mmCIF file of C-alpha atoms in Angstrom:
data_model
loop_
_atom_site.group_PDB
_atom_site.id
_atom_site.type_symbol
_atom_site.label_atom_id
_atom_site.label_comp_id
_atom_site.label_asym_id
_atom_site.label_seq_id
_atom_site.Cartn_x
_atom_site.Cartn_y
_atom_site.Cartn_z
ATOM 1 C CA MET A 1 -0.025 0.017 -0.019
ATOM 2 C CA LEU A 2 2.795 2.366 0.826
ATOM 3 C CA SER A 3 4.412 1.891 -2.581
ATOM 4 C CA ARG A 4 1.187 2.603 -4.402
ATOM 5 C CA PHE A 5 0.711 5.724 -2.390
ATOM 6 C CA LEU A 6 4.193 6.889 -3.277
ATOM 7 C CA ILE A 7 3.520 6.318 -6.923
ATOM 8 C CA CYS A 8 0.329 8.314 -6.785
ATOM 9 C CA MET A 9 1.983 11.145 -5.003
ATOM 10 C CA SER A 10 4.888 11.128 -7.577
ATOM 11 C CA SER A 11 2.420 11.511 -10.524
ATOM 12 C CA LEU A 12 0.704 14.485 -8.738
ATOM 13 C CA TYR A 13 3.903 16.356 -7.847
ATOM 14 C CA ALA A 14 6.139 15.291 -10.742
ATOM 15 C CA HIS A 15 6.247 18.873 -12.079
ATOM 16 C CA VAL A 16 7.626 20.291 -8.836
ATOM 17 C CA LEU A 17 9.957 17.500 -7.702
ATOM 18 C CA TYR A 18 13.569 17.721 -8.707
ATOM 19 C CA GLN A 19 16.682 15.817 -8.032
ATOM 20 C CA ASN A 20 20.180 17.347 -7.993
ATOM 21 C CA ASN A 21 22.877 15.251 -9.715
ATOM 22 C CA SER A 22 26.165 15.867 -11.484
ATOM 23 C CA ASN A 23 26.595 15.522 -15.219
ATOM 24 C CA PRO A 24 28.889 12.486 -15.863
ATOM 25 C CA ASN A 25 29.899 13.986 -19.187
ATOM 26 C CA VAL A 26 30.846 17.419 -17.912
ATOM 27 C CA PRO A 27 32.668 17.522 -14.543
ATOM 28 C CA ASP A 28 31.512 19.951 -11.894
ATOM 29 C CA GLN A 29 28.165 20.574 -13.753
ATOM 30 C CA LYS A 30 25.050 20.137 -11.625
ATOM 31 C CA LEU A 31 21.820 19.065 -13.260
ATOM 32 C CA LYS A 32 18.282 19.687 -12.055
ATOM 33 C CA VAL A 33 16.187 16.764 -13.232
ATOM 34 C CA VAL A 34 12.383 16.547 -13.140
ATOM 35 C CA ILE A 35 11.146 13.300 -11.828
ATOM 36 C CA PRO A 36 8.810 11.823 -14.449
ATOM 37 C CA ALA A 37 5.316 10.608 -13.673
ATOM 38 C CA LYS A 38 6.158 7.116 -14.884
ATOM 39 C CA ALA A 39 9.195 6.732 -12.533
ATOM 40 C CA ASN A 40 9.591 3.503 -10.649
ATOM 41 C CA MET A 41 9.206 4.542 -7.095
ATOM 42 C CA GLU A 42 9.929 1.060 -5.798
ATOM 43 C CA THR A 43 13.406 1.032 -7.170
ATOM 44 C CA ARG A 44 13.694 4.853 -7.305
ATOM 45 C CA SER A 45 15.109 4.849 -10.771
ATOM 46 C CA PHE A 46 14.258 6.519 -14.091
ATOM 47 C CA VAL A 47 15.972 7.310 -17.379
ATOM 48 C CA VAL A 48 17.117 10.834 -18.308
ATOM 49 C CA SER A 49 19.155 12.408 -21.165
ATOM 50 C CA VAL A 50 22.121 14.484 -20.139
ATOM 51 C CA PRO A 51 23.920 17.006 -22.442
ATOM 52 C CA ALA A 52 27.167 16.017 -23.959
ATOM 53 C CA PRO A 53 30.252 18.224 -23.519
ATOM 54 C CA LYS A 54 30.491 21.030 -26.071
ATOM 55 C CA VAL A 55 33.275 20.613 -28.545
ATOM 56 C CA GLU A 56 35.369 23.767 -29.020
ATOM 57 C CA GLY A 57 34.713 25.296 -32.421
ATOM 58 C CA GLN A 58 31.595 23.235 -33.042
ATOM 59 C CA SER A 59 28.478 25.169 -33.942
ATOM 60 C CA GLU A 60 25.377 24.511 -31.971
ATOM 61 C CA GLU A 61 23.148 24.828 -35.034
ATOM 62 C CA PRO A 62 23.143 21.802 -37.423
ATOM 63 C CA GLN A 63 25.021 22.325 -40.543
ATOM 64 C CA PRO A 64 22.839 22.113 -43.724
ATOM 65 C CA GLU A 65 23.595 19.367 -46.169
ATOM 66 C CA PRO A 66 25.770 20.640 -49.101
ATOM 67 C CA LYS A 67 23.897 21.099 -52.336
ATOM 68 C CA GLU A 68 24.407 18.903 -55.304
ATOM 69 C CA ASN A 69 26.880 20.090 -57.964
ATOM 70 C CA ASP A 70 25.337 21.778 -60.946
ATOM 71 C CA PHE A 71 27.085 23.027 -64.070
ATOM 72 C CA PRO A 72 25.979 26.095 -66.082
ATOM 73 C CA LYS A 73 24.239 25.406 -69.379
ATOM 74 C CA GLU A 74 27.292 26.382 -71.441
ATOM 75 C CA LEU A 75 29.515 23.864 -69.617
ATOM 76 C CA LYS A 76 26.907 21.124 -69.960
ATOM 77 C CA GLU A 77 26.752 21.709 -73.694
ATOM 78 C CA ALA A 78 30.507 21.630 -73.977
ATOM 79 C CA LEU A 79 30.676 18.420 -71.907
ATOM 80 C CA TYR A 80 28.001 16.832 -74.082
ATOM 81 C CA SER A 81 29.781 17.924 -77.303
ATOM 82 C CA TYR A 82 33.081 16.517 -76.031
ATOM 83 C CA SER A 83 31.378 13.214 -75.049
ATOM 84 C CA MET A 84 29.789 12.738 -78.489
ATOM 85 C CA THR A 85 33.007 13.646 -80.364
ATOM 86 C CA PHE A 86 34.983 11.195 -78.243
ATOM 87 C CA ASP A 87 32.499 8.443 -79.004
ATOM 88 C CA ASP A 88 32.639 9.224 -82.696
ATOM 89 C CA TRP A 89 36.424 9.091 -82.568
ATOM 90 C CA CYS A 90 36.320 5.637 -80.878
ATOM 91 C CA ASP A 91 33.983 4.287 -83.571
ATOM 92 C CA ALA A 92 36.077 5.730 -86.427
ATOM 93 C CA LEU A 93 39.257 4.258 -84.878
ATOM 94 C CA ALA A 94 37.630 0.858 -84.562
ATOM 95 C CA LYS A 95 36.583 0.851 -88.195
ATOM 96 C CA TYR A 96 40.102 1.976 -89.224
ATOM 97 C CA ASN A 97 41.570 -0.842 -87.203
ATOM 98 C CA GLU A 98 39.424 -3.361 -89.078
ATOM 99 C CA THR A 99 40.868 -2.202 -92.397
ATOM 100 C CA LEU A 100 44.408 -3.025 -91.381
ATOM 101 C CA PRO A 101 45.944 -6.400 -92.171
ATOM 102 C CA PRO A 102 45.673 -8.924 -89.393
ATOM 103 C CA GLU A 103 49.275 -8.567 -88.353
ATOM 104 C CA GLY A 104 48.937 -4.799 -88.101
ATOM 105 C CA ARG A 105 45.728 -4.683 -86.060
ATOM 106 C CA LYS A 106 45.693 -3.668 -82.417
ATOM 107 C CA THR A 107 43.360 -4.802 -79.748
ATOM 108 C CA PHE A 108 40.820 -2.052 -79.510
ATOM 109 C CA LYS A 109 37.359 -2.278 -77.869
ATOM 110 C CA PRO A 110 35.244 0.857 -78.544
ATOM 111 C CA ALA A 111 32.885 0.251 -75.642
ATOM 112 C CA SER A 112 35.706 -0.009 -73.133
ATOM 113 C CA GLU A 113 37.524 3.062 -74.547
ATOM 114 C CA LYS A 114 34.375 5.218 -74.377
ATOM 115 C CA LEU A 115 34.251 4.681 -70.620
ATOM 116 C CA LYS A 116 37.676 6.365 -70.305
ATOM 117 C CA LYS A 117 36.612 9.611 -71.829
ATOM 118 C CA PHE A 118 36.521 11.515 -68.537
ATOM 119 C CA ASP A 119 39.507 9.876 -66.837
ATOM 120 C CA ASN A 120 41.844 12.795 -67.526
ATOM 121 C CA LEU A 121 39.127 15.502 -67.347
ATOM 122 C CA VAL A 122 38.028 14.675 -63.856
ATOM 123 C CA LYS A 123 41.552 15.311 -62.578
ATOM 124 C CA GLU A 124 41.169 18.997 -63.376
ATOM 125 C CA PHE A 125 38.461 19.657 -60.753
ATOM 126 C CA PRO A 126 39.504 20.593 -57.213
ATOM 127 C CA LYS A 127 39.693 17.879 -54.590
ATOM 128 C CA ASN A 128 38.481 19.841 -51.607
ATOM 129 C CA LEU A 129 34.897 20.426 -52.769
ATOM 130 C CA ALA A 130 31.970 19.778 -50.391
ATOM 131 C CA LYS A 131 30.546 17.461 -53.108
ATOM 132 C CA PRO A 132 33.444 16.135 -55.162
ATOM 133 C CA VAL A 133 33.164 15.969 -58.959
ATOM 134 C CA ASP A 134 33.724 12.360 -59.942
ATOM 135 C CA LEU A 135 33.220 10.167 -63.008
ATOM 136 C CA SER A 136 29.716 9.213 -62.027
ATOM 137 C CA PHE A 137 28.644 12.853 -61.834
ATOM 138 C CA LEU A 138 30.129 13.736 -65.258
ATOM 139 C CA ARG A 139 28.426 10.729 -66.870
ATOM 140 C CA LEU A 140 25.165 11.737 -65.170
ATOM 141 C CA VAL A 141 25.382 15.244 -66.645
ATOM 142 C CA VAL A 142 25.835 13.941 -70.160
ATOM 143 C CA ARG A 143 23.172 11.262 -69.786
ATOM 144 C CA ARG A 144 20.555 13.768 -68.587
ATOM 145 C CA LEU A 145 21.337 16.250 -71.340
ATOM 146 C CA ARG A 146 21.146 13.469 -73.960
ATOM 147 C CA SER A 147 17.735 12.358 -72.583
ATOM 148 C CA ASN A 148 16.497 15.954 -72.635
ATOM 149 C CA LYS A 149 17.612 16.468 -76.235
ATOM 150 C CA ALA A 150 15.882 13.254 -77.304
ATOM 151 C CA LYS A 151 12.622 14.241 -75.621
ATOM 152 C CA THR A 152 12.783 17.702 -77.243
ATOM 153 C CA GLN A 153 13.362 16.202 -80.690
ATOM 154 C CA ALA A 154 10.517 13.751 -80.268
ATOM 155 C CA ARG A 155 8.160 16.485 -79.086
ATOM 156 C CA LYS A 156 9.200 18.666 -82.007
ATOM 157 C CA GLY A 157 8.585 15.824 -84.496
ATOM 158 C CA SER A 158 5.065 15.172 -83.078
ATOM 159 C CA THR A 159 4.240 18.900 -83.332
ATOM 160 C CA ASP A 160 5.384 19.194 -86.924
ATOM 161 C CA GLY A 161 3.419 15.992 -87.883
ATOM 162 C CA ALA A 162 -0.266 15.633 -88.628
ATOM 163 C CA GLY A 163 -1.433 17.783 -85.817
ATOM 164 C CA GLY A 164 1.049 20.601 -86.464
ATOM 165 C CA VAL A 165 1.714 23.161 -89.217
ATOM 166 C CA ALA A 166 3.023 21.756 -92.455
ATOM 167 C CA THR A 167 6.560 22.714 -93.226
ATOM 168 C CA LYS A 168 8.883 22.198 -96.172
ATOM 169 C CA GLU A 169 10.587 19.314 -94.308
ATOM 170 C CA ASN A 170 7.369 17.256 -93.804
ATOM 171 C CA SER A 171 5.218 18.413 -96.756
ATOM 172 C CA PRO A 172 4.781 15.739 -99.405
ATOM 173 C CA PRO A 173 6.831 16.266 -102.643
ATOM 174 C CA LYS A 174 4.962 17.330 -105.697
ATOM 175 C CA GLN A 175 4.498 14.569 -108.284
ATOM 176 C CA ARG A 176 4.840 15.269 -111.993
ATOM 177 C CA LYS A 177 4.276 12.958 -114.949
ATOM 178 C CA LEU A 178 6.816 12.930 -117.718
ATOM 179 C CA ALA A 179 6.280 10.969 -120.934
ATOM 180 C CA ILE A 180 9.494 9.427 -122.354
ATOM 181 C CA THR A 181 9.386 8.117 -125.912
ATOM 182 C CA ALA A 182 11.956 5.346 -126.400
ATOM 183 C CA PRO A 183 13.140 4.782 -130.042
ATOM 184 C CA PRO A 184 12.112 1.446 -131.502
ATOM 185 C CA LYS A 185 14.678 -1.095 -132.762
ATOM 186 C CA GLY A 186 15.408 -1.228 -136.489
ATOM 187 C CA ALA A 187 16.241 1.158 -139.321
ATOM 188 C CA ASN A 188 12.882 2.822 -139.820
ATOM 189 C CA PHE A 189 11.836 5.506 -137.364
ATOM 190 C CA ARG A 190 8.662 7.505 -137.179
ATOM 191 C CA ALA A 191 8.832 11.249 -137.616
ATOM 192 C CA VAL A 192 8.977 13.332 -134.446
ATOM 193 C CA THR A 193 6.995 16.505 -134.316
ATOM 194 C CA PHE A 194 8.234 19.497 -132.368
ATOM 195 C CA ASN A 195 6.335 22.462 -130.920
ATOM 196 C CA LYS A 196 8.053 25.850 -130.847
ATOM 197 C CA ASP A 197 6.755 26.443 -127.335
ATOM 198 C CA ASP A 198 8.979 23.688 -126.141
ATOM 199 C CA PHE A 199 12.057 25.800 -126.922
ATOM 200 C CA HIS A 200 10.787 28.900 -125.001
ATOM 201 C CA SER A 201 11.228 29.139 -121.258
ATOM 202 C CA LYS A 202 8.101 29.729 -119.287
ATOM 203 C CA LYS A 203 8.410 32.524 -116.800
#
């Protein structure tokens, strides 16, 4: 009965009861702890959180996460142009290698060589960036730009199609009939009549 009475009393006066203890993390620091209502009065124990010691030079406010790297439009276009040119060079070199005699050919795999296009370029970026510029980021920039260009081209093609305005590129060519008279075989040929209008240009 006595223990139940103590528990009831602790729930009523939990907001005014305190216990003075020292902080185990910070020497000579006294803490004033509020006894919670759910404290175990039989064992006289409860769990509390104590502040950790402050590290010198550490800001109390949490530091925001660094933003993702982003290149300006001009740099993205230059990177895309370089990537496409490098791929074309690899394909051309592979075709040239096939034209050589077997004893003069070199082992050249275009797919593997294309993956090395940014190996030297990535070394030009600073190493102490909050978000380092690595090979995966450069490939992602080119891949996104290639996808955007493909979507734009597909959208432009659908607009210029049946539902869009007819242009010179998609308008059907004009058809004209031209009669060609082939001469027959033999020594006798029929007379060919000419019209003087055929020799005057029509303006």
